C-alpha positions as protocol buffer text, in pm:
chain_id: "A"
residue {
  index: 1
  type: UNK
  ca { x: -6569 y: -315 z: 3112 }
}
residue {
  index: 2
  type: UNK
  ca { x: -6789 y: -519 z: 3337 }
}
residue {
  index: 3
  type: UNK
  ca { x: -7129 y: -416 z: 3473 }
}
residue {
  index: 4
  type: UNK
  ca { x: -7270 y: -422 z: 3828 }
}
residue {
  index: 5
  type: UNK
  ca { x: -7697 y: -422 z: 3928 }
}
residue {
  index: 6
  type: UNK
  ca { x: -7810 y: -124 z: 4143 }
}
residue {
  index: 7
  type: UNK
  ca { x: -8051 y: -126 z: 4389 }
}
residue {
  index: 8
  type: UNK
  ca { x: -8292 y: 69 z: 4169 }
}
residue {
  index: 9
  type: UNK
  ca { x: -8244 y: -136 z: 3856 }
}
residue {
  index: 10
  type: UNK
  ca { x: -7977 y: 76 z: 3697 }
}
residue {
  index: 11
  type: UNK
  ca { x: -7645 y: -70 z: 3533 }
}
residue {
  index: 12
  type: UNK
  ca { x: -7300 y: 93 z: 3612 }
}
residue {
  index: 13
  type: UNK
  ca { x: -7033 y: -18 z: 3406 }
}
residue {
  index: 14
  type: UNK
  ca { x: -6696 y: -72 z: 3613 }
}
residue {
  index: 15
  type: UNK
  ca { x: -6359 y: -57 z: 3407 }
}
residue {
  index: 16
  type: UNK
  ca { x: -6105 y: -338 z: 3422 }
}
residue {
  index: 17
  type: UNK
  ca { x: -5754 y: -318 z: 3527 }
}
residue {
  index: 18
  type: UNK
  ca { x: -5567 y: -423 z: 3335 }
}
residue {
  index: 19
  type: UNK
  ca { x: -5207 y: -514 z: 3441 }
}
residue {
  index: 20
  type: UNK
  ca { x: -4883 y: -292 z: 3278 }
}
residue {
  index: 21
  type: UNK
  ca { x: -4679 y: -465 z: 3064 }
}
residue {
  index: 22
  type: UNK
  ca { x: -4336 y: -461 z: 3188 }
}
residue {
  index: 23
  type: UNK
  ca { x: -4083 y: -253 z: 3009 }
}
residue {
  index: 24
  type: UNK
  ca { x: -3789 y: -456 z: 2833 }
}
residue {
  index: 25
  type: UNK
  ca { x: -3485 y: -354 z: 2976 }
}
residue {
  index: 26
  type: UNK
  ca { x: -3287 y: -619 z: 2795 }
}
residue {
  index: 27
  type: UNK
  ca { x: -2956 y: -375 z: 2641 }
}
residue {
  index: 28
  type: UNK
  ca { x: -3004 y: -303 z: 2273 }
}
residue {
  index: 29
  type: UNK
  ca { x: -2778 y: -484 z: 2053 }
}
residue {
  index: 30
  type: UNK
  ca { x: -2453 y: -369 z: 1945 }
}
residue {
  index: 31
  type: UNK
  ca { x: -2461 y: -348 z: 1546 }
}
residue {
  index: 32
  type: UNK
  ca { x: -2193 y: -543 z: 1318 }
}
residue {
  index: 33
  type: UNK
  ca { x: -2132 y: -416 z: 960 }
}
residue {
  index: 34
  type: UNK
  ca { x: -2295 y: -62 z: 971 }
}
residue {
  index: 35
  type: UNK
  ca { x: -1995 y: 135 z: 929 }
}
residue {
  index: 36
  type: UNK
  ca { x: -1935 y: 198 z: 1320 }
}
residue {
  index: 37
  type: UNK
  ca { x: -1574 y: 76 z: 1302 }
}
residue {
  index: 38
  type: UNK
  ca { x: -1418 y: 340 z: 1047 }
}
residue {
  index: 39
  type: UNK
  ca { x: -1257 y: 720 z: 1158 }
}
residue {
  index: 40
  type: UNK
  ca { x: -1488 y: 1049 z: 1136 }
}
residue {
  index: 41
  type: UNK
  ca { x: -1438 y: 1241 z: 868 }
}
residue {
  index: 42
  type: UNK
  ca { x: -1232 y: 1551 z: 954 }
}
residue {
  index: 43
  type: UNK
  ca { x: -1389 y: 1887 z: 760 }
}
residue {
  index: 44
  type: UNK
  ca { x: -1067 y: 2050 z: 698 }
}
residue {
  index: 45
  type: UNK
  ca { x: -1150 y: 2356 z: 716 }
}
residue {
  index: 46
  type: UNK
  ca { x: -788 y: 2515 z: 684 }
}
residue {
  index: 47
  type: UNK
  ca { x: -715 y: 2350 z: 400 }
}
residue {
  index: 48
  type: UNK
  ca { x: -1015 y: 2439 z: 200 }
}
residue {
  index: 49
  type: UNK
  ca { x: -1016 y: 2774 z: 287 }
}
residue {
  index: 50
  type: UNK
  ca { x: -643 y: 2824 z: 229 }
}
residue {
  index: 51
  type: UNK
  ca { x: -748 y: 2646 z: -131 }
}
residue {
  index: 52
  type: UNK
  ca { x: -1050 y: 2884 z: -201 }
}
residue {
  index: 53
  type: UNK
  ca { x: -906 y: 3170 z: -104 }
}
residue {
  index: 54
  type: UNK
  ca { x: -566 y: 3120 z: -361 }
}
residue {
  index: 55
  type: UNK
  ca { x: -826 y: 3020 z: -639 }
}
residue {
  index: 56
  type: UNK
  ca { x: -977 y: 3310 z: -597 }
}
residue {
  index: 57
  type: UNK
  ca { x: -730 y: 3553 z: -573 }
}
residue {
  index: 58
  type: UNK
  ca { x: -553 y: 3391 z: -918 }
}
residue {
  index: 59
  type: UNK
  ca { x: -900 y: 3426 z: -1075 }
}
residue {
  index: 60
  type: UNK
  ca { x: -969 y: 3734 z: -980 }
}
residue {
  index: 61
  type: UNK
  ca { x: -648 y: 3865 z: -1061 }
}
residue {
  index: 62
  type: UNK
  ca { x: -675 y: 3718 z: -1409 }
}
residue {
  index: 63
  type: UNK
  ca { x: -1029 y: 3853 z: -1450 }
}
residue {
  index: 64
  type: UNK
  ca { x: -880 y: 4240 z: -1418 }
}
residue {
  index: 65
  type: UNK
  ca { x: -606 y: 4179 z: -1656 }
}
residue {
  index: 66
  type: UNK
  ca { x: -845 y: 4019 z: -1900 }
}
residue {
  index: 67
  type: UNK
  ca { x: -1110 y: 4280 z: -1860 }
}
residue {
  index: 68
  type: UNK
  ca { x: -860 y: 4564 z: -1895 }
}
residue {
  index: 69
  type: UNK
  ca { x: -710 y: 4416 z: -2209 }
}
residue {
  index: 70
  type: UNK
  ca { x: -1048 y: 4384 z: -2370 }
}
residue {
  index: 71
  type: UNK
  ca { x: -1091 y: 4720 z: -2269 }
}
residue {
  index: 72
  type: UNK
  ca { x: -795 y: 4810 z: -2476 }
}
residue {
  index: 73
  type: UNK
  ca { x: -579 y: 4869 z: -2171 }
}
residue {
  index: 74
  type: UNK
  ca { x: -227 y: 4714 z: -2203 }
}
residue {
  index: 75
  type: UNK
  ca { x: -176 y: 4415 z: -1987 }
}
residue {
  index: 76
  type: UNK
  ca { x: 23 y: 4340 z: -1625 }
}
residue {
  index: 77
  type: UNK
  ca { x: 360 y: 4363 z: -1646 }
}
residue {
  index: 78
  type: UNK
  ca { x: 391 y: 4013 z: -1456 }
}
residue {
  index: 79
  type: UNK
  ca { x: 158 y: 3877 z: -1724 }
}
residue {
  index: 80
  type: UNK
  ca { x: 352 y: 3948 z: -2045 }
}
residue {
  index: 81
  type: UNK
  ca { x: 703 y: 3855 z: -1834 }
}
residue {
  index: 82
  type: UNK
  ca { x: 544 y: 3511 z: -1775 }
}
residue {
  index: 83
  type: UNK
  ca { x: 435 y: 3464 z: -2111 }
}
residue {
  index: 84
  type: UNK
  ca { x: 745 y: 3587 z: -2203 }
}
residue {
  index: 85
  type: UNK
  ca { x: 954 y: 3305 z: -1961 }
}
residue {
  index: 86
  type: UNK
  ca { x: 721 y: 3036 z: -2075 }
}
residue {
  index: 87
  type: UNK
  ca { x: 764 y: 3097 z: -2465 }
}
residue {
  index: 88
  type: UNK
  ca { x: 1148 y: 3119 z: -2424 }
}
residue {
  index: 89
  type: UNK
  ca { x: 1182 y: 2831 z: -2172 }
}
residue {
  index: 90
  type: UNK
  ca { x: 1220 y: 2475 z: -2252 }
}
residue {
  index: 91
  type: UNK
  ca { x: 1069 y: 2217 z: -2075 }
}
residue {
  index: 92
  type: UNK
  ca { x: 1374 y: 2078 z: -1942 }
}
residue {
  index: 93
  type: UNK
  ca { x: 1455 y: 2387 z: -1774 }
}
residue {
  index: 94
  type: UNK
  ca { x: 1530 y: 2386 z: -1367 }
}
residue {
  index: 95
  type: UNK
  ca { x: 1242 y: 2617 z: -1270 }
}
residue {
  index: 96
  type: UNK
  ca { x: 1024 y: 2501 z: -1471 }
}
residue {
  index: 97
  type: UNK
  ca { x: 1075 y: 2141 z: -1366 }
}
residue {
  index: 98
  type: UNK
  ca { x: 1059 y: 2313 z: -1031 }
}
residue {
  index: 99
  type: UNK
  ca { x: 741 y: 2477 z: -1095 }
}
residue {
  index: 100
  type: UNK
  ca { x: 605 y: 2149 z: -1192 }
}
residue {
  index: 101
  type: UNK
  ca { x: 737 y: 1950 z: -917 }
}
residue {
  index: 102
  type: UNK
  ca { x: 550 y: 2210 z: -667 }
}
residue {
  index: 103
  type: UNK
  ca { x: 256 y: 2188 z: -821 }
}
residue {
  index: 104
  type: UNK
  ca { x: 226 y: 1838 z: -830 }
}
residue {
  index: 105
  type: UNK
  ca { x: 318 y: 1809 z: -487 }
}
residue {
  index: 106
  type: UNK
  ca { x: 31 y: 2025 z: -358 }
}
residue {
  index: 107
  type: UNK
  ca { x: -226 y: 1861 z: -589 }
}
residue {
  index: 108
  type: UNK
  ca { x: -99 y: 1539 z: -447 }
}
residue {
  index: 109
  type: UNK
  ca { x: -164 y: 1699 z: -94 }
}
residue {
  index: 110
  type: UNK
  ca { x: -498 y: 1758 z: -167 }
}
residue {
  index: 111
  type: UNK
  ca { x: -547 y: 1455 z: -373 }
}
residue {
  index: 112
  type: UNK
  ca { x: -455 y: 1273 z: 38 }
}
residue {
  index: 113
  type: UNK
  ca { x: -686 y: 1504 z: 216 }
}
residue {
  index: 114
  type: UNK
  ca { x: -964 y: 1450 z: -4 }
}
residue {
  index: 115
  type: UNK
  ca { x: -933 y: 1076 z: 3 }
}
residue {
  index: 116
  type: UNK
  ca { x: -867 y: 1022 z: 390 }
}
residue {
  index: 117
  type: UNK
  ca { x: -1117 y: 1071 z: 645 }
}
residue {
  index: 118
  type: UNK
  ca { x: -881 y: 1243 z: 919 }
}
residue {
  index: 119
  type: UNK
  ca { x: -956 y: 1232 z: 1288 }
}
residue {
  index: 120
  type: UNK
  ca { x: -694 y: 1063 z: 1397 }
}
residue {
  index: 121
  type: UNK
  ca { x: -733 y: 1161 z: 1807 }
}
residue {
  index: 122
  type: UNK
  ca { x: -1089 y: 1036 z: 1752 }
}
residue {
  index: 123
  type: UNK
  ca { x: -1170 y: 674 z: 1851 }
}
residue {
  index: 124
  type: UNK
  ca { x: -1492 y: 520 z: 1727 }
}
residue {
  index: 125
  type: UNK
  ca { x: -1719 y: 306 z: 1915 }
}
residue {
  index: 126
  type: UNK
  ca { x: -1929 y: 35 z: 1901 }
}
residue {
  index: 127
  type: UNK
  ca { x: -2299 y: 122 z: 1734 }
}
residue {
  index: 128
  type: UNK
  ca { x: -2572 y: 52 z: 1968 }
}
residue {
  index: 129
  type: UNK
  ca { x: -2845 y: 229 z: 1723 }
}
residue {
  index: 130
  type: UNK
  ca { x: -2839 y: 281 z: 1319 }
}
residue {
  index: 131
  type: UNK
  ca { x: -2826 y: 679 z: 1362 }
}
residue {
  index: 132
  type: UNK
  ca { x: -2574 y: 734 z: 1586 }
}
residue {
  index: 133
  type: UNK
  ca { x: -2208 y: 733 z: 1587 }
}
residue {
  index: 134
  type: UNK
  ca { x: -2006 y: 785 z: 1920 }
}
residue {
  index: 135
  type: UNK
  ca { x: -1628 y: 847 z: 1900 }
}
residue {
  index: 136
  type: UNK
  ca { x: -1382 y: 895 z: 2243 }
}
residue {
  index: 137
  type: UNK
  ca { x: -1090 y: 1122 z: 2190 }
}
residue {
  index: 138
  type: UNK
  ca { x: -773 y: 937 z: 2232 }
}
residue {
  index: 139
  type: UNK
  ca { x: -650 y: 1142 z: 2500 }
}
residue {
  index: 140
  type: UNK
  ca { x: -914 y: 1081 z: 2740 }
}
residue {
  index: 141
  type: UNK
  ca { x: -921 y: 719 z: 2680 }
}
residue {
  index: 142
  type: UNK
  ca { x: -578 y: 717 z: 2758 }
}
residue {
  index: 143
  type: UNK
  ca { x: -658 y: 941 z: 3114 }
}
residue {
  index: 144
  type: UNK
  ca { x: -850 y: 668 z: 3232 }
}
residue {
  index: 145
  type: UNK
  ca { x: -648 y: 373 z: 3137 }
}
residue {
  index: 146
  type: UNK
  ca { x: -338 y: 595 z: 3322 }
}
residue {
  index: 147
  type: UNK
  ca { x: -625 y: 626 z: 3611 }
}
residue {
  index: 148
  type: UNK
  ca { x: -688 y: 252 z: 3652 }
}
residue {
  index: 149
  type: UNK
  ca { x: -323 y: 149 z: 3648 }
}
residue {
  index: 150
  type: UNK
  ca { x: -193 y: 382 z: 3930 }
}
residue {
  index: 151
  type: UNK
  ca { x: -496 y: 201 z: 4108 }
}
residue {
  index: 152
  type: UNK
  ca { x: -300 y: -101 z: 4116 }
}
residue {
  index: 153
  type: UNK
  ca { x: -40 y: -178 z: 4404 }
}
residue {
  index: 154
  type: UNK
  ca { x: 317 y: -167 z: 4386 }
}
residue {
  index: 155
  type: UNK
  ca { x: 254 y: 111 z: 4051 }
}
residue {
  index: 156
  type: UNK
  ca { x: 453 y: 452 z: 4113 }
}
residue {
  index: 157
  type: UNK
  ca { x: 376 y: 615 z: 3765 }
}
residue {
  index: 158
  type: UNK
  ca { x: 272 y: 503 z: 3456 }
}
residue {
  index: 159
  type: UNK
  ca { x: 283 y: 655 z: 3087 }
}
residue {
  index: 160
  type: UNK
  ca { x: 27 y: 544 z: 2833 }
}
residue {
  index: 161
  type: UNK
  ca { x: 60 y: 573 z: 2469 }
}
residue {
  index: 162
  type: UNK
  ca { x: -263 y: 465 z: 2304 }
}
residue {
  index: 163
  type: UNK
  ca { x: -350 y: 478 z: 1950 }
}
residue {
  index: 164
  type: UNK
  ca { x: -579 y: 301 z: 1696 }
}
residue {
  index: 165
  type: UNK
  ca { x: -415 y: -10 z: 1725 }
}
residue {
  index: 166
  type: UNK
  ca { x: -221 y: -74 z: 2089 }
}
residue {
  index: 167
  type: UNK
  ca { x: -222 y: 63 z: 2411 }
}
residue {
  index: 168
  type: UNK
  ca { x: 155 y: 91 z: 2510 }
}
residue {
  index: 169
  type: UNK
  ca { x: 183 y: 111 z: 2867 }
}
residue {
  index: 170
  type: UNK
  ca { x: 503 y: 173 z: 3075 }
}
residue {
  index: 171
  type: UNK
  ca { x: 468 y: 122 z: 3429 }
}
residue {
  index: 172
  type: UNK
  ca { x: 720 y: 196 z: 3713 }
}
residue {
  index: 173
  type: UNK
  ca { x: 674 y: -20 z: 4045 }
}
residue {
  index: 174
  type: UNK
  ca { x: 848 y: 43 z: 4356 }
}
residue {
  index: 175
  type: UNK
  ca { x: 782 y: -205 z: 4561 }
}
residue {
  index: 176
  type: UNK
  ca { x: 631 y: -583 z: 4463 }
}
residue {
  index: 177
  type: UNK
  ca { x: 739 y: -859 z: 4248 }
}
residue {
  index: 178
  type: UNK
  ca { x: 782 y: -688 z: 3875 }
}
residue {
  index: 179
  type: UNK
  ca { x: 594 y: -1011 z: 3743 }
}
residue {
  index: 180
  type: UNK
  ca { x: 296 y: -968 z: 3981 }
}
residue {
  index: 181
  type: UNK
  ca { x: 268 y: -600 z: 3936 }
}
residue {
  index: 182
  type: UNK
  ca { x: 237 y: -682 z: 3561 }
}
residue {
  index: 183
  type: UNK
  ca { x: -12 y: -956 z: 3582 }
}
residue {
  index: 184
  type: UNK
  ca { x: -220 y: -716 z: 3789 }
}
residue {
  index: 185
  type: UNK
  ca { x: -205 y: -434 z: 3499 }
}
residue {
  index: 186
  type: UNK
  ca { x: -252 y: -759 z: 3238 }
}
residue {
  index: 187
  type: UNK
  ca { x: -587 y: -757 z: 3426 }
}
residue {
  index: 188
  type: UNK
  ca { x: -716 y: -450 z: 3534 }
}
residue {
  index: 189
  type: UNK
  ca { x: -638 y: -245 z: 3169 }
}
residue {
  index: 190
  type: UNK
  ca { x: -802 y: -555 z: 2967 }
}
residue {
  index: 191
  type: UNK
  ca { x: -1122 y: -497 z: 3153 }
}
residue {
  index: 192
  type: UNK
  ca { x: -1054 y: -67 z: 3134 }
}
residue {
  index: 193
  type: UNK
  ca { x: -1014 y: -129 z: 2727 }
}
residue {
  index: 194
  type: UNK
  ca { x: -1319 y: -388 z: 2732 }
}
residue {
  index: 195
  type: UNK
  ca { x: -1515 y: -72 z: 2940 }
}
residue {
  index: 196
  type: UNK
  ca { x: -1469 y: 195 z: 2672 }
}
residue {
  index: 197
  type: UNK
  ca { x: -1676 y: 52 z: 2414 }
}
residue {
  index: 198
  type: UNK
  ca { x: -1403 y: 89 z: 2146 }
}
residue {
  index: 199
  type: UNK
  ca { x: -1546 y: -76 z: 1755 }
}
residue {
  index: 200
  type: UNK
  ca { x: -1177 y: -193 z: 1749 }
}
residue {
  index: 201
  type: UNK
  ca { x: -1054 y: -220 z: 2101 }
}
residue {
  index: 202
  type: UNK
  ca { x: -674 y: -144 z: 2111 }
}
residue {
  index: 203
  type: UNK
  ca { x: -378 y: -403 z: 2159 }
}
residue {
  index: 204
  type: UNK
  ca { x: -224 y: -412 z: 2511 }
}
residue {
  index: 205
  type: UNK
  ca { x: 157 y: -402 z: 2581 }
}
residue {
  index: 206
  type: UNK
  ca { x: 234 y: -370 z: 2942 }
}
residue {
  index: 207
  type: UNK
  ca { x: 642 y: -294 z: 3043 }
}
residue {
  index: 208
  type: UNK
  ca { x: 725 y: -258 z: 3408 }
}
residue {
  index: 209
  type: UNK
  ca { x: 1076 y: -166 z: 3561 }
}
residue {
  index: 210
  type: UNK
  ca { x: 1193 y: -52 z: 3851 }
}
residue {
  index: 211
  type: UNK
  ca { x: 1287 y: 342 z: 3913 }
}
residue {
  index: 212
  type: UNK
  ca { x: 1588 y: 478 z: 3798 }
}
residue {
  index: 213
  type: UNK
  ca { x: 1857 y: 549 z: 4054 }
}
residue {
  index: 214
  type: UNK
  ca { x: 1895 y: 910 z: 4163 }
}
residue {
  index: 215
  type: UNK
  ca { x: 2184 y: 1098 z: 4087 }
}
């Protein structure tokens, strides 16, 4: 604040401008070893509900029959037949090795599901901030590497095949040098891969060839 005299001997305080500081606009840094680079976890419902819904069935089932036995009730058919089969049975028997073998086999299943994080069609990308995590479904990545190729001259069509690891792209040109045409895709899809922001930024394999002949 700075003061200023009046004419009558009073004192009026001014305030002082001060100039803004000027907002950083400098692009946040990407972040290295926070986890950006691995799959989502998929929740699996399906599974898990397919899971509770047996368990609970079995228990429930095997609650009644308990309860009605305690109850002096005789017990399920199915129950003293299975007793029955598994008293009589050896171990080396065919169903029972097939009973087994199922059995291990779907806790095997779930042993995978449990232990892999799913997602596949999800792509992560690069972490610009600590709390939050971007993905890019695979199919739209693969829409606009398609869209940039067909951009390029001399390209008639062009199938893309993209997954965690390589872009495969197949390219049919018309009309230019087969060699030029794919120098030009060379080009043009490193920069498209570079512009999705991928943590691990896919392989490229470029094919071109020449249209089939008709009939």
């Amino acid at each position: 604040m700075s003061e200023l005299q009046g004419s009558e001997g009073t004192t009026q305080r001014l305030p002082v401008l001060e100039k803004p500081t000027e907002p950083d606009h400098a692009p946040p840094p990407v972040l290295e070893g926070e986890g950006g680079n691995h799959r989502f976890w998929s929740p699996r419902r399906i599974p898990a509900g397919v899971v509770a819904v047996l368990l609970l069935a079995v228990a429930g089932l095997f609650l009644y029959d308990i309860a009605a036995v305690r109850a002096e009730q005789p017990a399920m058919r199915w129950r003293r037949e299975l007793a029955a089969q598994l008293a009589e049975r050896p171990v080396d028997d065919t169903w029972v090795l097939v009973g087994a073998g199922v059995a291990a086999a779907l806790g095997l299943w779930l042993i995978v599901l449990a232990a892999t994080p799913g997602l596949r069609g999800v792509l992560p990308m690069r972490r610009v901030h600590a709390d939050v995590r971007a993905g890019l479904h695979r199919e739209a990545a693969a829409l606009v590497l398609r869209d940039r190729a067909v951009e390029v001259a001399g390209v008639q069509s062009v199938r893309v095949r993209l997954s965690r690891a390589k872009a495969d792209v197949s390219a049919v040109s018309h009309f230019r040098e087969l060699d030029d045409v794919r120098a030009d895709l060379d080009a043009v899809l490193g920069d498209a891969i570079g512009g999705l922001g991928l943590a691990r930024p896919p392989a490229l394999s470029v094919h071109v060839r020449r249209p089939g002949k008709k009939g």
